[in-house]
PDB file of C-alpha atoms in Angstrom:
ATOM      1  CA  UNK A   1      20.021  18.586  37.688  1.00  0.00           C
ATOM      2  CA  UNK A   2      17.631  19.242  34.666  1.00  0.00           C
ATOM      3  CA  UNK A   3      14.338  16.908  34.262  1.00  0.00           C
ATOM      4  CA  UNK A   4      13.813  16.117  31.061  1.00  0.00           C
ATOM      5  CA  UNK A   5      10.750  14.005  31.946  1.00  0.00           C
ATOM      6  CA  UNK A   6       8.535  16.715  31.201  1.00  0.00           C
ATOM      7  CA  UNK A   7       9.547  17.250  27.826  1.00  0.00           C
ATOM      8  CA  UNK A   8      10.035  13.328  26.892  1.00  0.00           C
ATOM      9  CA  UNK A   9       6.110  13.049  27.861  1.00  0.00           C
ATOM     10  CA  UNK A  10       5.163  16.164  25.169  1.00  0.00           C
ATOM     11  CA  UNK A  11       7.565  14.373  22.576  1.00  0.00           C
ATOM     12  CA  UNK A  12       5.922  11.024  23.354  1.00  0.00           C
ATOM     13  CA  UNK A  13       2.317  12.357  23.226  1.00  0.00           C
ATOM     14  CA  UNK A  14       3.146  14.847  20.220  1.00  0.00           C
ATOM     15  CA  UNK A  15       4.265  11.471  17.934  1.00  0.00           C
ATOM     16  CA  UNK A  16       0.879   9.597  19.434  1.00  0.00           C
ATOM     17  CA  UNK A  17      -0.714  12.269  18.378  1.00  0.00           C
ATOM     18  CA  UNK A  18       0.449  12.864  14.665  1.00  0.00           C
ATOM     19  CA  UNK A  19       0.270   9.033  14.166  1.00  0.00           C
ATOM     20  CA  UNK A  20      -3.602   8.959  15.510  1.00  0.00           C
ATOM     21  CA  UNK A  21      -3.807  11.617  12.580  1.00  0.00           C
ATOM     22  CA  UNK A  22      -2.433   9.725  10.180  1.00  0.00           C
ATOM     23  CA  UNK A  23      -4.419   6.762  10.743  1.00  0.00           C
ATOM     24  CA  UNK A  24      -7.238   8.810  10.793  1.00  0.00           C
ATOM     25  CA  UNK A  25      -6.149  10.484   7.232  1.00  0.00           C
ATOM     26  CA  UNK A  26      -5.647   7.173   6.029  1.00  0.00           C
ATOM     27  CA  UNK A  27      -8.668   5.709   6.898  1.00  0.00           C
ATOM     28  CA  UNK A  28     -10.795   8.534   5.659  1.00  0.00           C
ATOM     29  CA  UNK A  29      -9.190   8.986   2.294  1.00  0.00           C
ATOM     30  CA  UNK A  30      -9.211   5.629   1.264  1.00  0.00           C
ATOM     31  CA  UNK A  31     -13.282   5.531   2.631  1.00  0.00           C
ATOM     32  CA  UNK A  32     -13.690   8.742   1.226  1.00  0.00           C
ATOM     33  CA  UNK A  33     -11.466  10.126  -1.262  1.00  0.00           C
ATOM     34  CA  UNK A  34      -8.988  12.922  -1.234  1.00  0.00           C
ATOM     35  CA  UNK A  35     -11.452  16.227  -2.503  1.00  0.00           C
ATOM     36  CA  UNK A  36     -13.949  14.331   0.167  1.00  0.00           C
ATOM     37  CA  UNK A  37     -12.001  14.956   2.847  1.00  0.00           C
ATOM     38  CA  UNK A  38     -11.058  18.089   4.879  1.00  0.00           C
ATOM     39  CA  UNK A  39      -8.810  19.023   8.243  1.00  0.00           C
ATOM     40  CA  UNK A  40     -11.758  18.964  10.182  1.00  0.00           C
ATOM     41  CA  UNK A  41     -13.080  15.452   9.452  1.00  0.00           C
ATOM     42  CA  UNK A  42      -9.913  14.277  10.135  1.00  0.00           C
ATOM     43  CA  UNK A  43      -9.632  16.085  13.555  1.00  0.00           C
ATOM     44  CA  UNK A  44     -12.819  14.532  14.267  1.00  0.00           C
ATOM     45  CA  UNK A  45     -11.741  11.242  13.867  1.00  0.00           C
ATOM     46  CA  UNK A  46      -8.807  11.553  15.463  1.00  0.00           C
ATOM     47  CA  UNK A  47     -10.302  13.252  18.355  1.00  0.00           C
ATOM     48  CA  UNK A  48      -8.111  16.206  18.124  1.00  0.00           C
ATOM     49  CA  UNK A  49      -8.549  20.098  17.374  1.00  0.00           C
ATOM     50  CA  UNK A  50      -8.108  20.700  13.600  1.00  0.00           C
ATOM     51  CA  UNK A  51      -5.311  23.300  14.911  1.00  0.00           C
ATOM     52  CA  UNK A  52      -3.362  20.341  16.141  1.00  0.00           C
ATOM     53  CA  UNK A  53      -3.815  18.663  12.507  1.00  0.00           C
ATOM     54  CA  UNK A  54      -2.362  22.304  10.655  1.00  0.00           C
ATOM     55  CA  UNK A  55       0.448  22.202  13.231  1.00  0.00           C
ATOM     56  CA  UNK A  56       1.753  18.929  12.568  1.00  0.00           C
ATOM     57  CA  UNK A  57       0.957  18.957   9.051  1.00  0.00           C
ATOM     58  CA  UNK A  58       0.167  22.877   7.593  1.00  0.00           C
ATOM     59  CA  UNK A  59      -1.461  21.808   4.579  1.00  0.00           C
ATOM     60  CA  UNK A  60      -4.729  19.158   3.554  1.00  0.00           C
ATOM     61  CA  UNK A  61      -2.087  18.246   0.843  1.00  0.00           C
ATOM     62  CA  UNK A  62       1.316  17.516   2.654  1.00  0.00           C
ATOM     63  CA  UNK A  63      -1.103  15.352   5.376  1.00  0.00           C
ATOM     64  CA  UNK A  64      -2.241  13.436   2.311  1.00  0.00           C
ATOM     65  CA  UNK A  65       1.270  13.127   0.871  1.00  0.00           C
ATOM     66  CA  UNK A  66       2.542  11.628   4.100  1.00  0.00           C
ATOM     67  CA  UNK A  67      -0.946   9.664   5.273  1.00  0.00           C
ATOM     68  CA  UNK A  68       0.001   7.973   1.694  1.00  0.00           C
ATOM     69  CA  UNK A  69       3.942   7.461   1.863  1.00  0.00           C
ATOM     70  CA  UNK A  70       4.567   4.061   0.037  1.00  0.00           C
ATOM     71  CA  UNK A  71       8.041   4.207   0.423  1.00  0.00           C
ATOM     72  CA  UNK A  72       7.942   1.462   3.329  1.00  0.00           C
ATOM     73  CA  UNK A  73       7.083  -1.015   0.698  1.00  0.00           C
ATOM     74  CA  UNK A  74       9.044   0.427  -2.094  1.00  0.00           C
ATOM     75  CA  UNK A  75      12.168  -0.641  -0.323  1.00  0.00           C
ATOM     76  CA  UNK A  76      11.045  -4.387   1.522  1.00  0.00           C
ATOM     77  CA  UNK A  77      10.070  -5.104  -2.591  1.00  0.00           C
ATOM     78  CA  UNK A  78      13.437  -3.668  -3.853  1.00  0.00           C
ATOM     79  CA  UNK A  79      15.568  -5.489  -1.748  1.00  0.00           C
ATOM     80  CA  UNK A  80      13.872  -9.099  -2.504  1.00  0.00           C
ATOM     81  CA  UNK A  81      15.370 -11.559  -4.544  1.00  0.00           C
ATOM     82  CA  UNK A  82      14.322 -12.472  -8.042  1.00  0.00           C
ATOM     83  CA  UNK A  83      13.532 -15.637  -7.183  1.00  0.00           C
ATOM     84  CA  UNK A  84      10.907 -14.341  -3.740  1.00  0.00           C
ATOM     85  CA  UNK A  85       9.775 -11.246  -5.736  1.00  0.00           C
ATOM     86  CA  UNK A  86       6.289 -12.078  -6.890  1.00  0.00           C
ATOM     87  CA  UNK A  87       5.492 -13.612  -3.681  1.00  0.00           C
ATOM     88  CA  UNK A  88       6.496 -10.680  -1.787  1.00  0.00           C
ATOM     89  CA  UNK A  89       4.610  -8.772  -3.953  1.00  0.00           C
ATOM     90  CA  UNK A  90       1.147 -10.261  -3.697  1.00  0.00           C
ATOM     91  CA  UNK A  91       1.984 -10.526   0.425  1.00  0.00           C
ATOM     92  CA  UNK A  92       1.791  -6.928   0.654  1.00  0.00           C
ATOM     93  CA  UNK A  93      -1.673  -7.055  -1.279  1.00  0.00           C
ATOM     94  CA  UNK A  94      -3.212  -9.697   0.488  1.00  0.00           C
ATOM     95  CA  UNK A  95      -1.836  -7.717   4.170  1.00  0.00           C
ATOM     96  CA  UNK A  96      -3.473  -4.570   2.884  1.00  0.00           C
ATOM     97  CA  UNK A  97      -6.849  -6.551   2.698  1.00  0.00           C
ATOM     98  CA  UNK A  98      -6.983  -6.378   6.259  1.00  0.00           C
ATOM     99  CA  UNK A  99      -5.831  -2.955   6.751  1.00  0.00           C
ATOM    100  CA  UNK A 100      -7.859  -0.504   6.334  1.00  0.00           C
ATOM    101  CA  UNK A 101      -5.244   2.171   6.095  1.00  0.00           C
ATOM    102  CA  UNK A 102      -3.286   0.817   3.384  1.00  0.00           C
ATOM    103  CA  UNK A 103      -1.645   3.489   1.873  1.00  0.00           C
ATOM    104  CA  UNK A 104      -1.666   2.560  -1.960  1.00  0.00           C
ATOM    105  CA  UNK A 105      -5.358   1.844  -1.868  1.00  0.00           C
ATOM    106  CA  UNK A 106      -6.265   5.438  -0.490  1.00  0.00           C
ATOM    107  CA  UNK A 107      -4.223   6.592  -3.329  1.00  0.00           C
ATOM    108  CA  UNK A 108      -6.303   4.441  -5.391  1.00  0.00           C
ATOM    109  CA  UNK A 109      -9.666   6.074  -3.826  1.00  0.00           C
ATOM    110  CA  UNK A 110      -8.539   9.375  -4.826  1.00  0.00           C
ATOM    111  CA  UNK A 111      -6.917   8.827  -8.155  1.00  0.00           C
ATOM    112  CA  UNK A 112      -9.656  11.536  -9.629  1.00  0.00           C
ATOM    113  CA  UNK A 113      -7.504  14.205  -8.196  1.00  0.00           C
ATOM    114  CA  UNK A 114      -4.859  15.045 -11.348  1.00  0.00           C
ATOM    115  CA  UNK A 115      -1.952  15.984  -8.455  1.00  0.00           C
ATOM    116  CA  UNK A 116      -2.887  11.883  -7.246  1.00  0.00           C
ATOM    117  CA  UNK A 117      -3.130  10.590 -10.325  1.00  0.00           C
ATOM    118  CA  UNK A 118       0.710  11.999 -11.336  1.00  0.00           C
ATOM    119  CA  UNK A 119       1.981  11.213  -7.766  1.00  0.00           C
ATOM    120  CA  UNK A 120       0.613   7.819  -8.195  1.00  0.00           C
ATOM    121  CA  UNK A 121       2.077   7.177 -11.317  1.00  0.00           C
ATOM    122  CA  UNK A 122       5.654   8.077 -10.181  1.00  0.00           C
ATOM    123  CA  UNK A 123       5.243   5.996  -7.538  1.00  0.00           C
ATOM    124  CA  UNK A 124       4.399   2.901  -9.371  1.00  0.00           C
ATOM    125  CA  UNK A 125       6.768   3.510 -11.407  1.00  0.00           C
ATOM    126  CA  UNK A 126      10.022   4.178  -9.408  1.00  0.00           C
ATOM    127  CA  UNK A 127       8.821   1.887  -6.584  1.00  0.00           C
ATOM    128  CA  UNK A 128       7.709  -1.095  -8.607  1.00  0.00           C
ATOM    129  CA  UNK A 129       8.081  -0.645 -12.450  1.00  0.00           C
ATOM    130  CA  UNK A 130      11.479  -0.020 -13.013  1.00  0.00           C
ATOM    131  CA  UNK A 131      12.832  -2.302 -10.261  1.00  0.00           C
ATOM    132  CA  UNK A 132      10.281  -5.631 -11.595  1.00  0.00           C
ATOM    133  CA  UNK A 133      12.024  -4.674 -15.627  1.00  0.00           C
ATOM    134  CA  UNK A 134      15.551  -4.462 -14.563  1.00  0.00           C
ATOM    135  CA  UNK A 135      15.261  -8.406 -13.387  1.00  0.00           C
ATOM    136  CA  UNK A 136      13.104  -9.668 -16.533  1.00  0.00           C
ATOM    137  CA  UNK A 137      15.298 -10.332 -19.295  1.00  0.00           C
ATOM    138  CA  UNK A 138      12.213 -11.202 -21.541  1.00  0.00           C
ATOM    139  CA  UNK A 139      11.503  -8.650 -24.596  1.00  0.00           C
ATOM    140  CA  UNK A 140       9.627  -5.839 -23.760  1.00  0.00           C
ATOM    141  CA  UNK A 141      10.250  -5.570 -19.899  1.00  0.00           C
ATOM    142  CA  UNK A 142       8.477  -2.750 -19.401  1.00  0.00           C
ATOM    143  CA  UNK A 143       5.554  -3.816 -20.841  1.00  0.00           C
ATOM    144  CA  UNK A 144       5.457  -6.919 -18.599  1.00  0.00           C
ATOM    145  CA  UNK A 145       6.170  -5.300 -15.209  1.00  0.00           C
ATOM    146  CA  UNK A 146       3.757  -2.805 -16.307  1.00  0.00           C
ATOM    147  CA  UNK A 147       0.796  -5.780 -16.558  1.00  0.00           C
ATOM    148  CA  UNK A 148       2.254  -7.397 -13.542  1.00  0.00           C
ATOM    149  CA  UNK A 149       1.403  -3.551 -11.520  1.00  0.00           C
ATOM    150  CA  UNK A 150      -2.098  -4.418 -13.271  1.00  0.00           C
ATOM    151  CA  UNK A 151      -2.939  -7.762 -11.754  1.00  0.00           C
ATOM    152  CA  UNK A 152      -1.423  -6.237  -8.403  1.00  0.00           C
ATOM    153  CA  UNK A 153      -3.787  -3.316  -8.401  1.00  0.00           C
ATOM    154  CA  UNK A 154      -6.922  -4.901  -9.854  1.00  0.00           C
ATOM    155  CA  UNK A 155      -6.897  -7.844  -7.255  1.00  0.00           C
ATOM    156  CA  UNK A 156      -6.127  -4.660  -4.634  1.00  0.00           C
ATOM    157  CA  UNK A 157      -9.375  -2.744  -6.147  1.00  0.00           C
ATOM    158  CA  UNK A 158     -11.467  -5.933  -5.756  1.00  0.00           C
ATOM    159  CA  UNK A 159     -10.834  -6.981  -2.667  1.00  0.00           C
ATOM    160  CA  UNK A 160     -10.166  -4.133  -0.790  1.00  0.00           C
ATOM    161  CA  UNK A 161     -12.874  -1.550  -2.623  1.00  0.00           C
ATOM    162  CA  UNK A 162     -15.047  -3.176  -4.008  1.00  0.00           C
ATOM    163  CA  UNK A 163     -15.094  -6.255  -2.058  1.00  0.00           C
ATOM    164  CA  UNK A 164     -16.180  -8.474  -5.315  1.00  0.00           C
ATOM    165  CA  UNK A 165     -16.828 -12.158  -4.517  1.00  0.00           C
ATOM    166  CA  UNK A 166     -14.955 -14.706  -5.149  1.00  0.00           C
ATOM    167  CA  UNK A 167     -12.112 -12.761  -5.199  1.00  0.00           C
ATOM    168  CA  UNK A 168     -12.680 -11.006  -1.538  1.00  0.00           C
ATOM    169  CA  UNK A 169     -13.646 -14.055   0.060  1.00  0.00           C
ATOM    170  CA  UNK A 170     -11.104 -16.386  -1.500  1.00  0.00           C
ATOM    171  CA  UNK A 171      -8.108 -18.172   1.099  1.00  0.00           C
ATOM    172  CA  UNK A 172      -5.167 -16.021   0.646  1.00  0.00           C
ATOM    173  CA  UNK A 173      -3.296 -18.843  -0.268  1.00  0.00           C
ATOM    174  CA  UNK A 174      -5.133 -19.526  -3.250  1.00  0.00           C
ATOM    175  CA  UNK A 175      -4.872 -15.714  -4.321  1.00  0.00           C
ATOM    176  CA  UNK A 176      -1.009 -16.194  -3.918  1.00  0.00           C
ATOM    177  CA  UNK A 177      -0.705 -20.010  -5.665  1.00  0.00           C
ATOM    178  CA  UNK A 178      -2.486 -18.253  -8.683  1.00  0.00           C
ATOM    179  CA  UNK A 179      -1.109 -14.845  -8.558  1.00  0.00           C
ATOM    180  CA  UNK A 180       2.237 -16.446  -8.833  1.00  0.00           C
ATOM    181  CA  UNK A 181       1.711 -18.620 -11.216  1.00  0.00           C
ATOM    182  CA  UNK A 182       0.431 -15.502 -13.325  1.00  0.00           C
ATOM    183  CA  UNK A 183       3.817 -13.790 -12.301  1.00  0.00           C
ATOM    184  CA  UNK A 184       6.186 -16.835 -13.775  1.00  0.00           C
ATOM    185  CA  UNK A 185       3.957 -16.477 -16.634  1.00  0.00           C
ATOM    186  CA  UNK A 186       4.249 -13.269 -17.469  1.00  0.00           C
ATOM    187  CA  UNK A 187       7.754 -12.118 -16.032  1.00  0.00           C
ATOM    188  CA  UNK A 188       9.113 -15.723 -16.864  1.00  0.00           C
ATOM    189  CA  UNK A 189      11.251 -15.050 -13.106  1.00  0.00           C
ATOM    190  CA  UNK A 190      10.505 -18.960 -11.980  1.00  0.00           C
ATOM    191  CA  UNK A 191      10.070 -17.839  -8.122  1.00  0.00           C
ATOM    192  CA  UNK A 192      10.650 -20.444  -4.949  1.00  0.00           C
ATOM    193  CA  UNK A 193       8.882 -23.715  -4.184  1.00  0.00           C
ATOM    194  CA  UNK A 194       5.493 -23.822  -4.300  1.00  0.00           C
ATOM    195  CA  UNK A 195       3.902 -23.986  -1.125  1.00  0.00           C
ATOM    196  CA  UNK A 196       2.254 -27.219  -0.485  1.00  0.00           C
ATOM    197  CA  UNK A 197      -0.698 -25.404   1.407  1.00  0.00           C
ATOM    198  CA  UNK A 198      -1.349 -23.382  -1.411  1.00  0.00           C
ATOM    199  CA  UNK A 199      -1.402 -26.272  -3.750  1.00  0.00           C
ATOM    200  CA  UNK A 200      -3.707 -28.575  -1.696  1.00  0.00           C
ATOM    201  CA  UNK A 201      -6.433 -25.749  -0.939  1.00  0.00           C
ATOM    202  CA  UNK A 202      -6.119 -24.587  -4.467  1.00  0.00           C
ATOM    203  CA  UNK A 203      -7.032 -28.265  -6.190  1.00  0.00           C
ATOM    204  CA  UNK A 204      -9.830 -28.222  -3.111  1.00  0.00           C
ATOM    205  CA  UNK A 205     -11.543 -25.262  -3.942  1.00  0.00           C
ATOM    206  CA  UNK A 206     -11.521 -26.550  -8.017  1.00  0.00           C
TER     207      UNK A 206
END
């Protein structure tokens, strides 16, 4: 009889592996920047050879492209209903506060790069964009989700790069009660309930 043991261990410590790289990517492109950042550094972080990081990944580039693959979130925001929309949106901004690998926000780091800045742009625009103006039936749909990817990315910037008080401090349930209430606003998509945590620590902190 075969073992496979042996070769389920190298799978198992080949995927540990290229995830500790990612992480590692992740971490040091959205601390650093994308022309900031080579193979070695992330080796180094990771704790691996750089060889091991140009086997798994060949190129600086295709690491970056997947370190920064949004397409997690694309589809958990795609498939929410109109009415849970905003507040799923904002949930993934307020989780990527306290992760320093969030994806979108390395993007963000490195948006000087012109091959980021167009890879960006597609992806706010077929992840988010498009699917936000298909549900607002409001004149000039576009327009709107394109201000509603604003306010996402601008509370994003200030909390998770530049850390800018009061927003970067603030109880994320006041960031949501007012984000959402921004989101009716400008969408006019009335979403669920309001939370009645959000609304008693939001008339506290007035």
């Amino acid at each position: 009889m075969t073992d496979n043991r042996g070769g389920a261990a190298r799978r198992r410590d080949a995927g540990a592996t290229r995830t500790r790289l990612l992480e590692a990517a992740r971490e040091l492109f959205l601390g650093h920047g994308y022309s900031a950042i080579g193979l070695r550094e992330v080796a180094a972080r990771a704790g691996v050879d750089v060889t091991l990081v140009r086997r798994y990944f060949g190129s600086k580039q295709r690491l970056f492209t997947e370190a920064t693959d949004v397409s997690e979130n694309t589809e958990e925001i795609r498939n929410a209903a109109d009415d849970a929309v905003g507040e799923r949106l904002i949930a993934r901004v307020l989780a990527a506060r306290r992760d320093v690998d969030a994806p979108l926000f390395a993007l963000l780091r490195s948006s000087g790069d012109p091959s980021v800045v167009a890879r960006l742009n597609a992806q706010l625009d077929a992840g988010l964009t498009r699917n936000l103006a298909k549900r607002i039936t409001a004149d000039h749909a576009r327009i709107r989700a394109d201000m509603v990817t604003a306010l996402l990315l601008g509370i994003g910037v200030q909390r998770v790069l530049l850390g800018k008080k009061p927003l970067a401090s603030a109880h994320d349930d006041d960031v949501r009660a007012v984000f959402v209430e921004a989101f009716e606003a400008i969408t006019q998509l009335p979403q669920g309930a309001p939370r009645g945590s959000s609304q008693s620590s939001l008339r506290a902190s007035r």
